[in-house]
Coordinates of C-alpha atoms and ligand atoms in Angstrom, one line a residue:
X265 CA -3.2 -0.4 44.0
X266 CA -6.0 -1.9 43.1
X267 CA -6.0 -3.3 39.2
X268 CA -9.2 -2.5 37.7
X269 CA -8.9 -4.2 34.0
X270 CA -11.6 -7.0 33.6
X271 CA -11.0 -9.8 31.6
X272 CA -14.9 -10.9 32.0
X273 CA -17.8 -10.4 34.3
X274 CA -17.2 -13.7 36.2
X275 CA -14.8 -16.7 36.9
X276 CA -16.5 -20.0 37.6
X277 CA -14.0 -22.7 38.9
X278 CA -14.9 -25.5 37.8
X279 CA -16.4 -27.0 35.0
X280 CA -18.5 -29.8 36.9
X281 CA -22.5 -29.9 36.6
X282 CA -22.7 -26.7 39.1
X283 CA -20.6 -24.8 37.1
X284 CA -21.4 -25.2 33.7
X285 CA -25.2 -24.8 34.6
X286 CA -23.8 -21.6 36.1
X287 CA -22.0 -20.2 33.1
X288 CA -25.1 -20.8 31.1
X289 CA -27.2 -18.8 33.0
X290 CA -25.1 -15.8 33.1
X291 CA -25.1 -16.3 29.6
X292 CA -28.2 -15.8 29.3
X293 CA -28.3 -13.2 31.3
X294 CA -26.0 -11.5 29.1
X295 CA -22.9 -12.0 31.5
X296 CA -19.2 -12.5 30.4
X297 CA -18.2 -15.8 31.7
X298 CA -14.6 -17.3 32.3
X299 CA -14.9 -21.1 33.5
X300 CA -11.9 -22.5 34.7
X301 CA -11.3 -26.5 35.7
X302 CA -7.6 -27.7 37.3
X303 CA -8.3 -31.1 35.3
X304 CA -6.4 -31.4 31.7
X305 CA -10.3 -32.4 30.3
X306 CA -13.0 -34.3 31.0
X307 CA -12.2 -37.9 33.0
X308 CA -15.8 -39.7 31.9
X309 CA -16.0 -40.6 34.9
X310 CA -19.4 -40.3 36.5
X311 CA -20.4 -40.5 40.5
X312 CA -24.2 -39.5 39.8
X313 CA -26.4 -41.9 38.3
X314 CA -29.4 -39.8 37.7
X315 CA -31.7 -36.5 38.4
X316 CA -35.0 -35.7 39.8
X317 CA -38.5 -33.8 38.6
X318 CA -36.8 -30.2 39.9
X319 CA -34.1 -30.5 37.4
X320 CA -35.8 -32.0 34.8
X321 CA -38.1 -28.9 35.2
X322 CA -35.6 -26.9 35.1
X323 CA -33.9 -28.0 31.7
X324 CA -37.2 -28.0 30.4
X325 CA -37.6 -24.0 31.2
X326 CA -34.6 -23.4 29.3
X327 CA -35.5 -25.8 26.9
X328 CA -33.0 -28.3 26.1
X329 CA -34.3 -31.2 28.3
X330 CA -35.3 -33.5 25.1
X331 CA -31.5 -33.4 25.2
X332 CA -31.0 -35.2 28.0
X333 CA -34.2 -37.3 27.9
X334 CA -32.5 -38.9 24.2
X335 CA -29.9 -39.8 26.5
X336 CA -31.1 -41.1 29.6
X337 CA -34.1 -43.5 30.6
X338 CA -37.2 -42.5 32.7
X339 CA -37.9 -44.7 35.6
X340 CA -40.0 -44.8 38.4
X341 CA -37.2 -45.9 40.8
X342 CA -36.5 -43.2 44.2
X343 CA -36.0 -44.1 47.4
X344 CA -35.1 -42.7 50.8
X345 CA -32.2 -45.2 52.4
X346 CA -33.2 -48.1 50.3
X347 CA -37.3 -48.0 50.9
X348 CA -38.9 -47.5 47.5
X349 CA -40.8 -44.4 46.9
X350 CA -43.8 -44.3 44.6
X351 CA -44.1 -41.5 41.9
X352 CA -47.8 -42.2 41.1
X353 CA -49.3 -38.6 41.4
X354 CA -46.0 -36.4 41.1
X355 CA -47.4 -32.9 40.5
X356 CA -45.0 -32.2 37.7
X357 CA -45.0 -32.7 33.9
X358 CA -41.8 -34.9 34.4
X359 CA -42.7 -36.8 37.4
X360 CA -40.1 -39.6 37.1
X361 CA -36.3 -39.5 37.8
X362 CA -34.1 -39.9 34.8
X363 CA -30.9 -42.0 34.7
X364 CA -28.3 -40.7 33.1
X365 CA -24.7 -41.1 33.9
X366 CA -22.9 -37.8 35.4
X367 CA -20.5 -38.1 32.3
X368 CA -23.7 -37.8 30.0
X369 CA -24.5 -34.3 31.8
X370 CA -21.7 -32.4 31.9
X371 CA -21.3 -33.6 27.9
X372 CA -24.4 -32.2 27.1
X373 CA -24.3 -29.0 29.7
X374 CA -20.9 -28.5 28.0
X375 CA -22.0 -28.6 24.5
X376 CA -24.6 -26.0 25.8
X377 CA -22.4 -23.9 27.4
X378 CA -20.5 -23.9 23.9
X379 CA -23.2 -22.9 21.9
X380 CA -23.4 -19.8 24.3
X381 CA -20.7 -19.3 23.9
X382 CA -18.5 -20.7 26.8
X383 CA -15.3 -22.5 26.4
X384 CA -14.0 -24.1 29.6
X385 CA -10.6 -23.1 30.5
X386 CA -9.1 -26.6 31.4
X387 CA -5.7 -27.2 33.1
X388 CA -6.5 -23.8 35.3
X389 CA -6.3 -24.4 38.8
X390 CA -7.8 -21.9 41.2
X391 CA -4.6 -21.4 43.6
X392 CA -5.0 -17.4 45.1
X393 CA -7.8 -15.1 45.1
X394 CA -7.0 -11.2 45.7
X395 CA -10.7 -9.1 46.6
X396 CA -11.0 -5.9 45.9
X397 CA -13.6 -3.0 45.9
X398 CA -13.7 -3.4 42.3
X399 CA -13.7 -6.9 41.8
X400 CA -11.9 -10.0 42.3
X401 CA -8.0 -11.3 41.1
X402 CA -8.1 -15.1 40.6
X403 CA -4.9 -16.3 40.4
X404 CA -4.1 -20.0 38.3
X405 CA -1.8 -22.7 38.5
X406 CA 1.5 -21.3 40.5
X407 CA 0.2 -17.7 39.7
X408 CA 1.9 -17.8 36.4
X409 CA -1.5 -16.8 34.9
X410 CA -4.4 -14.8 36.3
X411 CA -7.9 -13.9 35.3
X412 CA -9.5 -10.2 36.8
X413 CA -13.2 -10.0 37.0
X414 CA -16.4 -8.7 38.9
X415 CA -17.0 -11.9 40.9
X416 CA -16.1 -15.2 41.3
X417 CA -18.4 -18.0 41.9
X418 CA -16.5 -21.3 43.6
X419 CA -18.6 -24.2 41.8
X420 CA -15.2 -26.7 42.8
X421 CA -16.4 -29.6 44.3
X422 CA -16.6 -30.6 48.0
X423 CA -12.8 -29.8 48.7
X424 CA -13.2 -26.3 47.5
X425 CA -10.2 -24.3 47.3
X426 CA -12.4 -21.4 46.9
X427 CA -14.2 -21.9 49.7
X428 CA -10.4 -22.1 51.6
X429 CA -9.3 -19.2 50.3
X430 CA -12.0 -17.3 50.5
X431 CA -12.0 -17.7 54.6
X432 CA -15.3 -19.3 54.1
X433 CA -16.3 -21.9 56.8
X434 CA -17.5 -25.6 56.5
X435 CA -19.0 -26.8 59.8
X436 CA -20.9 -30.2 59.9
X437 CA -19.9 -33.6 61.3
X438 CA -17.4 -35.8 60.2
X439 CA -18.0 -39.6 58.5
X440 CA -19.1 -42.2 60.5
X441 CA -18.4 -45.0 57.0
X442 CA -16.8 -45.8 54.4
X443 CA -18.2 -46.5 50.8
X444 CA -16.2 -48.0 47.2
X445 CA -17.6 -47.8 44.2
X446 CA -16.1 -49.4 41.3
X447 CA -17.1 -49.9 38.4
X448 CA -16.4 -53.3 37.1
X449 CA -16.5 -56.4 35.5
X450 CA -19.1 -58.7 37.6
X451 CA -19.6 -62.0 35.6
X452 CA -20.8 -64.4 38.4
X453 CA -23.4 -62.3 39.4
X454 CA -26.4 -64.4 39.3
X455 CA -28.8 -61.1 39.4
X456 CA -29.1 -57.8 37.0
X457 CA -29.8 -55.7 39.7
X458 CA -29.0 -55.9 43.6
X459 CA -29.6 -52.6 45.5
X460 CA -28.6 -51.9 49.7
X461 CA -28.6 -55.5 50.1
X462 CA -27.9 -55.6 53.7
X463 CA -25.8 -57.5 55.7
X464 CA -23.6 -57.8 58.9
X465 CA -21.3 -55.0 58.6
X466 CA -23.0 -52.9 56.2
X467 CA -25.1 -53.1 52.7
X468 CA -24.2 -53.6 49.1
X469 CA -25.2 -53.0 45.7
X470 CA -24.6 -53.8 42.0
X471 CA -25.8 -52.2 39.2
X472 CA -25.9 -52.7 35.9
X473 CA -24.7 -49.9 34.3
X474 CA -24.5 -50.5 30.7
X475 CA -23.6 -54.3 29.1
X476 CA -20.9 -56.2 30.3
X477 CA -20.8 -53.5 33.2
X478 CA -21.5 -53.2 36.8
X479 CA -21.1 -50.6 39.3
X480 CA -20.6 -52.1 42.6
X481 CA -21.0 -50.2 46.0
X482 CA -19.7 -51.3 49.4
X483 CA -20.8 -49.4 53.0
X484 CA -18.9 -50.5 55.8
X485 CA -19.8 -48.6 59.0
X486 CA -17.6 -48.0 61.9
X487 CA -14.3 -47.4 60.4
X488 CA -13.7 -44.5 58.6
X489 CA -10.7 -44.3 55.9
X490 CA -8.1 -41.2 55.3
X491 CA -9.2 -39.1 52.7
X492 CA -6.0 -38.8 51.3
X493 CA -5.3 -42.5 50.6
X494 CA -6.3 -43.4 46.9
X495 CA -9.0 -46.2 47.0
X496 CA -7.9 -49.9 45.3
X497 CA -9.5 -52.4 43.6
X498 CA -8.1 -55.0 46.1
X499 CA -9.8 -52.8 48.8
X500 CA -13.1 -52.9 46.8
X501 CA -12.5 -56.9 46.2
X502 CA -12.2 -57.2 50.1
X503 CA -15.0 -54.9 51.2
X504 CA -17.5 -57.1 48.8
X505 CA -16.1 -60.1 50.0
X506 CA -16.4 -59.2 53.8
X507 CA -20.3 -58.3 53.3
X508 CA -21.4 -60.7 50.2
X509 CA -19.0 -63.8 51.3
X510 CA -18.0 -63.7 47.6
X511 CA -16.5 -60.9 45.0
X512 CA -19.0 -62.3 42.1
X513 CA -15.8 -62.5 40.2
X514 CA -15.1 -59.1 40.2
X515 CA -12.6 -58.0 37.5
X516 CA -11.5 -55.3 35.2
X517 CA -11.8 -52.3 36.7
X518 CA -12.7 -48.5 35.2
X519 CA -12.9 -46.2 37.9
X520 CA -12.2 -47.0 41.4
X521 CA -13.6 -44.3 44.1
X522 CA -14.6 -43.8 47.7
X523 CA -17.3 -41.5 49.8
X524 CA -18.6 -41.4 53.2
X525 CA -21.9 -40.0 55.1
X526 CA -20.0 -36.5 56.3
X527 CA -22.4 -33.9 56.2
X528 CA -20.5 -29.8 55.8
X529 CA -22.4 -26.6 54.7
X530 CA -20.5 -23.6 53.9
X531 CA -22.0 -21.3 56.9
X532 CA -22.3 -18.3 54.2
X533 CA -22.5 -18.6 50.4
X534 CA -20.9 -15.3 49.8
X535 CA -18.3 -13.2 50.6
X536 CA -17.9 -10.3 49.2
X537 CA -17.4 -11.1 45.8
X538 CA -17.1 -14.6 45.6
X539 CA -19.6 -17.4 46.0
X540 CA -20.1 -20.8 46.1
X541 CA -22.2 -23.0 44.5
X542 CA -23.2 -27.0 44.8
X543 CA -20.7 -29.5 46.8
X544 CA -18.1 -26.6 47.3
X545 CA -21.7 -25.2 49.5
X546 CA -22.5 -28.6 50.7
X547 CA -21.6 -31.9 50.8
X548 CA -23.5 -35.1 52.3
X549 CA -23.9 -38.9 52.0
X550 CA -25.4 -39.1 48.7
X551 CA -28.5 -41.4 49.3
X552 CA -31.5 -40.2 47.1
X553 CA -29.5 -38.6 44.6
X554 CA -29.8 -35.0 45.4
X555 CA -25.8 -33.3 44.9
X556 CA -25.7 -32.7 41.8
X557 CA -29.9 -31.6 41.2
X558 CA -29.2 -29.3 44.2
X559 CA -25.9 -27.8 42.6
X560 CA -27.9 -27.1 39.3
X561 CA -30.3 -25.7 41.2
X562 CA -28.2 -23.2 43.6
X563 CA -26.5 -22.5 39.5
X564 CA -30.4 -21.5 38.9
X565 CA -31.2 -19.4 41.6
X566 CA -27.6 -17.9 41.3
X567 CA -27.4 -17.0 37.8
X568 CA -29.9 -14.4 37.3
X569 CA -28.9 -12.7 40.2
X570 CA -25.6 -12.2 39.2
X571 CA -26.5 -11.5 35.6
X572 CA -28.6 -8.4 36.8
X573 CA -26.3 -7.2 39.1
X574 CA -23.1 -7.3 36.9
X575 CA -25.4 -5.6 34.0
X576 CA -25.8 -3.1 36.6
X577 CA -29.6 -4.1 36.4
X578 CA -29.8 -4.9 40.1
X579 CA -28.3 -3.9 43.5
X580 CA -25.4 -5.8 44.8
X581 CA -27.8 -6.8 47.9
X582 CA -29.8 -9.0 45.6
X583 CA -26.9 -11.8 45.8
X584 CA -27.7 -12.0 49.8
X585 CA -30.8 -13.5 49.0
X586 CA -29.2 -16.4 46.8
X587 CA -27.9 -17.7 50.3
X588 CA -31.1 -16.3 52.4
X589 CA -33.1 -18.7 49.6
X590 CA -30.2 -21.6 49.4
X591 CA -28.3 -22.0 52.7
X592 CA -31.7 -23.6 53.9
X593 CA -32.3 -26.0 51.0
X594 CA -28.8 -27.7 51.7
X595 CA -29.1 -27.8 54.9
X596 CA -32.4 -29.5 54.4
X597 CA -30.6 -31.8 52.2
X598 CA -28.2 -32.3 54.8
X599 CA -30.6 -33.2 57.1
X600 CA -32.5 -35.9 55.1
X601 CA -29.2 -37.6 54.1
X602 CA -27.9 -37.6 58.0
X603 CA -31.2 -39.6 58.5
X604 CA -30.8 -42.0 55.8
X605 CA -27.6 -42.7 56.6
X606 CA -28.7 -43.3 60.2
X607 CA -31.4 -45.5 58.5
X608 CA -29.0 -47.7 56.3
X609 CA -26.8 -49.1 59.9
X610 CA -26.4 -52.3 60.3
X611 CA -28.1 -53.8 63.7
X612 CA -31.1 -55.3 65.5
X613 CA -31.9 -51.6 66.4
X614 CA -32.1 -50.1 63.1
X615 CA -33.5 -53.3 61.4
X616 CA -36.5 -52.6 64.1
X617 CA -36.3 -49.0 62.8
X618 CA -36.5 -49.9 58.8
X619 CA -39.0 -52.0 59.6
X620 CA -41.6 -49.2 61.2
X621 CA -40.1 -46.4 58.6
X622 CA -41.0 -49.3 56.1
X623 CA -44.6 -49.4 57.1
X624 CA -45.1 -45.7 57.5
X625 CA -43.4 -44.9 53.9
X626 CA -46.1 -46.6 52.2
X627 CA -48.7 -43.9 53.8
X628 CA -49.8 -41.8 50.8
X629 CA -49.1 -38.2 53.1
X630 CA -46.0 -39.9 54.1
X631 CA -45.0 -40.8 50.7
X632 CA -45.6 -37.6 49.2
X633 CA -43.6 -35.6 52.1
X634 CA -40.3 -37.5 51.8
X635 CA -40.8 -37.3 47.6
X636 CA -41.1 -33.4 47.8
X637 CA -38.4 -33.5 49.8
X638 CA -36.1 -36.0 47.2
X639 CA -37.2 -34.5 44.0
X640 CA -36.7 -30.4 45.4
X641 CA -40.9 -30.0 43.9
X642 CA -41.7 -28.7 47.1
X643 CA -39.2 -26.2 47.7
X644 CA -40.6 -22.6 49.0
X645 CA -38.0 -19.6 49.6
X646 CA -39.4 -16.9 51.5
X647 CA -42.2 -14.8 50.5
X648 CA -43.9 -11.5 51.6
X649 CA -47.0 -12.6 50.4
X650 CA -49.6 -15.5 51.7
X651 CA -50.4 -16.5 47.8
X652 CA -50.3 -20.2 47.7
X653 CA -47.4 -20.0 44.9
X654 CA -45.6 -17.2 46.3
X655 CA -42.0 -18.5 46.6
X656 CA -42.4 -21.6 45.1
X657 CA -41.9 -23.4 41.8
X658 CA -44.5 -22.0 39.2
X659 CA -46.6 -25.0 37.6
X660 CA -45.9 -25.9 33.8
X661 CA -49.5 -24.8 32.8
X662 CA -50.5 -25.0 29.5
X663 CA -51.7 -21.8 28.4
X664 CA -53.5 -20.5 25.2
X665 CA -52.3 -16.9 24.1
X666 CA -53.1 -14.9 21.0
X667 CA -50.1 -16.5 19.0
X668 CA -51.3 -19.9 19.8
X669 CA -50.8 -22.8 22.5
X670 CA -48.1 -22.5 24.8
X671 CA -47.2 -23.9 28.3
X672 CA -45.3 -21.8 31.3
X673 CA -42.2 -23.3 30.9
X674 CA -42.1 -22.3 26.8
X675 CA -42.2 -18.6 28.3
X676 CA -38.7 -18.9 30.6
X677 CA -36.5 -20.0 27.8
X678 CA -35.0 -16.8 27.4
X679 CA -34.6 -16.8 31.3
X680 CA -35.9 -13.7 31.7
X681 CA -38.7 -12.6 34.2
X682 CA -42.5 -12.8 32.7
X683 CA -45.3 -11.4 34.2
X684 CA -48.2 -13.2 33.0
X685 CA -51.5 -11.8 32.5
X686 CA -54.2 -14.8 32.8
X687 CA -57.1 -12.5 32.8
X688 CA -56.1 -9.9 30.0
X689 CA -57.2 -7.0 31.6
X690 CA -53.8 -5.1 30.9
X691 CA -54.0 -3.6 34.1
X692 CA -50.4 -5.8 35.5
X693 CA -48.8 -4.3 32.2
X694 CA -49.8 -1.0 33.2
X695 CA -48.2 -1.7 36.6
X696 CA -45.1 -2.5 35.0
X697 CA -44.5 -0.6 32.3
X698 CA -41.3 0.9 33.7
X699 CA -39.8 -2.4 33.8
X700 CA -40.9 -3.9 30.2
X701 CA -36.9 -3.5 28.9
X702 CA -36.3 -6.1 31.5
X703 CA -39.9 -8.0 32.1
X704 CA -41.7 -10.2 29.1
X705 CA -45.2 -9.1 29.5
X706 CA -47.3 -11.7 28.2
X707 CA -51.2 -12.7 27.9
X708 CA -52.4 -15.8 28.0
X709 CA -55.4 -17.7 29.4
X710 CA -55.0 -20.9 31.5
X711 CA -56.2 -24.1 29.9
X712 CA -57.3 -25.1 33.5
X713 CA -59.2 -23.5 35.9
X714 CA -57.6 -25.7 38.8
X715 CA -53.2 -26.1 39.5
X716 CA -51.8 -28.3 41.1
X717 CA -48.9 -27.6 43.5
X718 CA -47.0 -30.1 45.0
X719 CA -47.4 -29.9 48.9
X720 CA -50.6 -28.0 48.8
X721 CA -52.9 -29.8 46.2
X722 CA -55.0 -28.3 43.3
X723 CA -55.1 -24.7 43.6
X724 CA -57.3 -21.9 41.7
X725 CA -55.0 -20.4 39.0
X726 CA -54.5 -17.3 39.4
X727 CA -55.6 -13.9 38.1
X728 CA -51.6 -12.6 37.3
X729 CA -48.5 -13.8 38.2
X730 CA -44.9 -12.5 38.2
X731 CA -42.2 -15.4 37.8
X732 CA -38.5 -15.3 38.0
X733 CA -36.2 -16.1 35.2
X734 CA -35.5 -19.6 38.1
X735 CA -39.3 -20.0 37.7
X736 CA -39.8 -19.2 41.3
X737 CA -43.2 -17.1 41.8
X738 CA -42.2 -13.3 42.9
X739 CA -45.4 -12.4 42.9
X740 CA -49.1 -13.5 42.1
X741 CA -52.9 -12.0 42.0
X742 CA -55.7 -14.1 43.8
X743 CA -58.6 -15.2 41.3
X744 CA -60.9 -12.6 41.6
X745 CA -60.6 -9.1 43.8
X746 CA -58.1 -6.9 43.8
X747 CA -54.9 -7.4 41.6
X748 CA -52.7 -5.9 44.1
X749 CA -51.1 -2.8 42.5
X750 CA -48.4 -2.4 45.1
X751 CA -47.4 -5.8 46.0
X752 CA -46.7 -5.8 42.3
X753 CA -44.5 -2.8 41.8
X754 CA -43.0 -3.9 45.7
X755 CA -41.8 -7.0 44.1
X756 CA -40.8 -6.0 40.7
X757 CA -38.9 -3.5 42.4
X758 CA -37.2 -5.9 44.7
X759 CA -36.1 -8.6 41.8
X760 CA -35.9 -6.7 39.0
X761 CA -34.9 -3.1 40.6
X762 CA -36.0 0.2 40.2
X763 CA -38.7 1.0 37.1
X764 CA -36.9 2.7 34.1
X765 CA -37.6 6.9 33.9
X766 CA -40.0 8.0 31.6
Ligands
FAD1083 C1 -21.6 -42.5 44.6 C2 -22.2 -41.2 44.3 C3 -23.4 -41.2 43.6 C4 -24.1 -40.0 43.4 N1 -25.3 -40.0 42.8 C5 -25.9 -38.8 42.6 C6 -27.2 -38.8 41.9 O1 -27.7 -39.8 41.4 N2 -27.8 -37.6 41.8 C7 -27.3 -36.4 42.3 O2 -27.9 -35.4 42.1 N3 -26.1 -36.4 42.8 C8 -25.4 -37.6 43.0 N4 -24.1 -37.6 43.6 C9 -23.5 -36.3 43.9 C10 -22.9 -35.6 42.7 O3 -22.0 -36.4 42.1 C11 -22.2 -34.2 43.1 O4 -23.1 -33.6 44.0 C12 -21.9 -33.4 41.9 O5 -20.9 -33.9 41.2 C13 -21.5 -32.0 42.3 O6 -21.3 -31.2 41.2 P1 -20.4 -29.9 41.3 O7 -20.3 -29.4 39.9 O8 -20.9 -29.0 42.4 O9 -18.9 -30.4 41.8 P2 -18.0 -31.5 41.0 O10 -18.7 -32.4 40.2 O11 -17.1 -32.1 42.1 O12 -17.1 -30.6 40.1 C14 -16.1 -29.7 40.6 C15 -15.1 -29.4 39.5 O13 -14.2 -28.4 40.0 C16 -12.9 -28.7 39.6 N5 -11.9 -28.2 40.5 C17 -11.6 -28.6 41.8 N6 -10.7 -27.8 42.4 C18 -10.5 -26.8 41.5 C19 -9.6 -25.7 41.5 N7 -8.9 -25.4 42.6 N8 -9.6 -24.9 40.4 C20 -10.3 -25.2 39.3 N9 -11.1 -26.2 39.2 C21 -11.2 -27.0 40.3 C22 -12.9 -30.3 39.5 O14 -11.9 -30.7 38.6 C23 -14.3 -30.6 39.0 O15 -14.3 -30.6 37.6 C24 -23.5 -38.7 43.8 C25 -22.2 -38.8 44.5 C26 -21.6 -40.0 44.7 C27 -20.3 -40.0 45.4

């Protein structure tokens, strides 16, 4: 028989960057949030090195992003494979990636999620799930514990048990190389800096990550090592050696680790009531930096969502569009990663191929494409309507209203919808007046008559628009004409759900 006492709305496993995110935004969404990790607490170690305009965007909309600019350092250093990409022009207020150390992020997204709130549950691994029509049975450790709630969201990492238990599958293609990263002691270096130097069997590179400290990264191609052997230090001392003809005597090492180029998608981000979220969704060769932004970003686009429909603000169906709207984004990622990896062989052929990738890169168009594509600024889920910002990320406008000077992003830190009145004609409150317990109405005039939006250029602003507590556009009124009465109430109805009686 089913057992129908909740302990909380949701369990997150795992307390990585996805799932703290995640637990945030349910927060504010007025969920109750269990997050559970299998580790005894946090390792300090750190894989990513740094995130992109979208997530810096997105911290900024809830605004704690001055947190994590304290920490980290803005540079103007992207690339796709190992060619440099420029960040003059980035249509975003934070147009250059930030490098911060993993270990940095989940501090600060933990000390968030605490001041929500949110405790993370460590020691708790995820080992049996039990679905029923009321909700979900999440057993942890040998099942000597369990947790009972409404939905559980998988947000643990590329080997997902989750995603296992939940029957979920994870097609893609397997590695083609292997890649250590250690990070080390690297006093003969004669350089701060080397980055996919390549040579004969592969390409190196090592970083200075703070002083005294390197992080040094080997690719070998053509052999590809079990995933269940624990990586050594000897191995990293031979790999270097093999493609440098020296180990820049390499010693004292913190963290040894090893990744490849395979490239799996979940091939559904829900079922029934569990999801998955960030590499337990998708995993790939990391070049670019783009796991963990796209992780906080599927937490993004998830939270809400969830928040509504467990407050019973929203119909279940609202959670299919979190993989209608994400599934492609991976697989996107996916794709651009399988390419860079295909870019950073060694060989006479690809050589040849860097070489005219090299010269087209440089192209502003070309530039631009592959830096929409790296920093997630260009993203656009699917939209009824042919408004330039339909489905895409609103601008950070500054905006004047009658309690003073303001920008978009200031409006989203609640997370909650706003529908934004540009023209103050009070005719979009009107519209939706049956949603105002739910929707912030607010008016406000742009400071520009011109926005600019990456992919398409400067655009008119608009006469209203309706944006999502992810600060994706739902809906928005041309200039001048019409405002669009049903289009409105179509899209409040489908994000928001049905108007309030009376
Ligand atoms: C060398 C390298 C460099 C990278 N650089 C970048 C970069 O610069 N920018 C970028 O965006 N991305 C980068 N990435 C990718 C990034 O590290 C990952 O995408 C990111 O960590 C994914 O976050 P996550 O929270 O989804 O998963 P994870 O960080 O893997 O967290 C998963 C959590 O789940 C827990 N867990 C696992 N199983 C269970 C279970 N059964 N029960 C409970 N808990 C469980 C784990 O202990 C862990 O804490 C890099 C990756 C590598 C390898």
């Amino acid at each position: 028989m089913a057992q129908t006492g909740l302990d909380t709305d949701v369990v997150i496993a795992g307390a990585g960057p996805t799932g703290l995110m995640l637990a945030c935004e349910l927060r504010l969404a007025g969920a109750g949030v269990a997050v559970v990790d299998r580790l005894p607490g946090r390792t300090g170690e750190s894989r990513a090195g740094g995130i992109h305009s979208r997530t810096l965007e997105v911290l900024d909309q809830r605004g704690i992003l001055d947190r994590f600019l304290a920490v980290g350092e803005l540079t103007p250093v992207g690339h796709f494979s190992g060619l440099w990409l420029d960040f003059d022009g980035v249509e975003s207020r934070h147009p250059l990636p930030l490098m911060i150390l993993q270990s940095a992020i989940e501090r600060l997204l933990e000390e968030w999620a605490a001041e929500l709130g949110v405790r993370v549950g460590w020691s708790s691994e995820v080992t049996g799930i039990r679905q029923d029509d009321d909700g979900v049975t999440v057993e942890l450790g040998a099942a000597e514990a369990t947790l009972r709630a409404r939905y559980l969201v998988g947000c643990d990492g590329g080997r997902s048990a989750v995603r296992k238990l939940a029957g979920i599958g994870f097609p893609g293609t397997p590695a083609t190389m292997t890649a250590l990263l250690g990070d080390v002691e690297l006093p003969g270096l004669p350089e701060d800096f080397i980055f996919m130097r390549r040579c004969e069997g592969g390409h190196f590179s090592a970083l200075a990550l703070e002083p005294g400290w390197h992080r040094v990264i080997t690719s070998e191609y053509g052999q590809v090592a079990d995933r269940d052997d624990a990586p050594t230090f000897e191995q990293l001392r031979a790999a270097l050696i093999r493609l440098a003809g020296t180990d820049y005597g390499m010693h004292g090492p913190r963290w040894i680790s090893r990744f490849g180029d395979a490239a799996r998608q979940a091939d559904r981000y829900r079922a029934g009531r569990v999801l998955l979220a960030g590499d337990a969704a998708h995993i790939h060769y990391p070049a670019g930096g783009q796991g963990l932004n796209t992780g906080v970003q599927d937490a993004v686009n998830l939270g809400w969502k969830l928040g509504a429909v467990v407050r019973g603000q929203a119909p279940e169906s609202l959670l299919d569009t979190y993989h209608t709207e994400r599934h492609p984004v991976g697989e996107r990622v996916l794709h651009n990663t399988r390419a860079q990896s295909a870019l950073a062989r060694p060989g006479a052929e690809t050589e040849a191929l860097r070489e005219v990738f090299g010269s087209l890169i440089v192209i502003d168009d070309v530039n631009a494409h592959l830096r929409g594509m790296i920093t997630a600024l260009d993203i656009r889920y699917p939209a009824d309507s042919d408004h330039p910002l339909a489905g895409r990320r609103v601008p950070d406008a500054d905006l004047k209203t009658p309690d003073g000077a303001t920008r978009v992003y200031e409006l989203l830190h609640a997370a909650r919808p706003v529908l934004l009145d540009l023209r103050g004609t009070g005719a979009p409150a009107a519209v939706a007046a049956g949603w105002a317990d739910r929707v912030d109405l607010v008016e406000a005039r742009s400071d520009t008559d011109s926005w600019s939006v990456p992919a398409i250029g400067g655009i008119q602003a608009p006469a209203a628009l309706l944006i999502r507590p992810d600060g994706h556009v739902a809906w928005a009124a041309a200039p001048t004409g019409r405002l669009g009465t049903s289009a409105l109430r179509a899209a409040l109805t489908t994000w928001f759900g049905p108007p309030r009686r009376g």
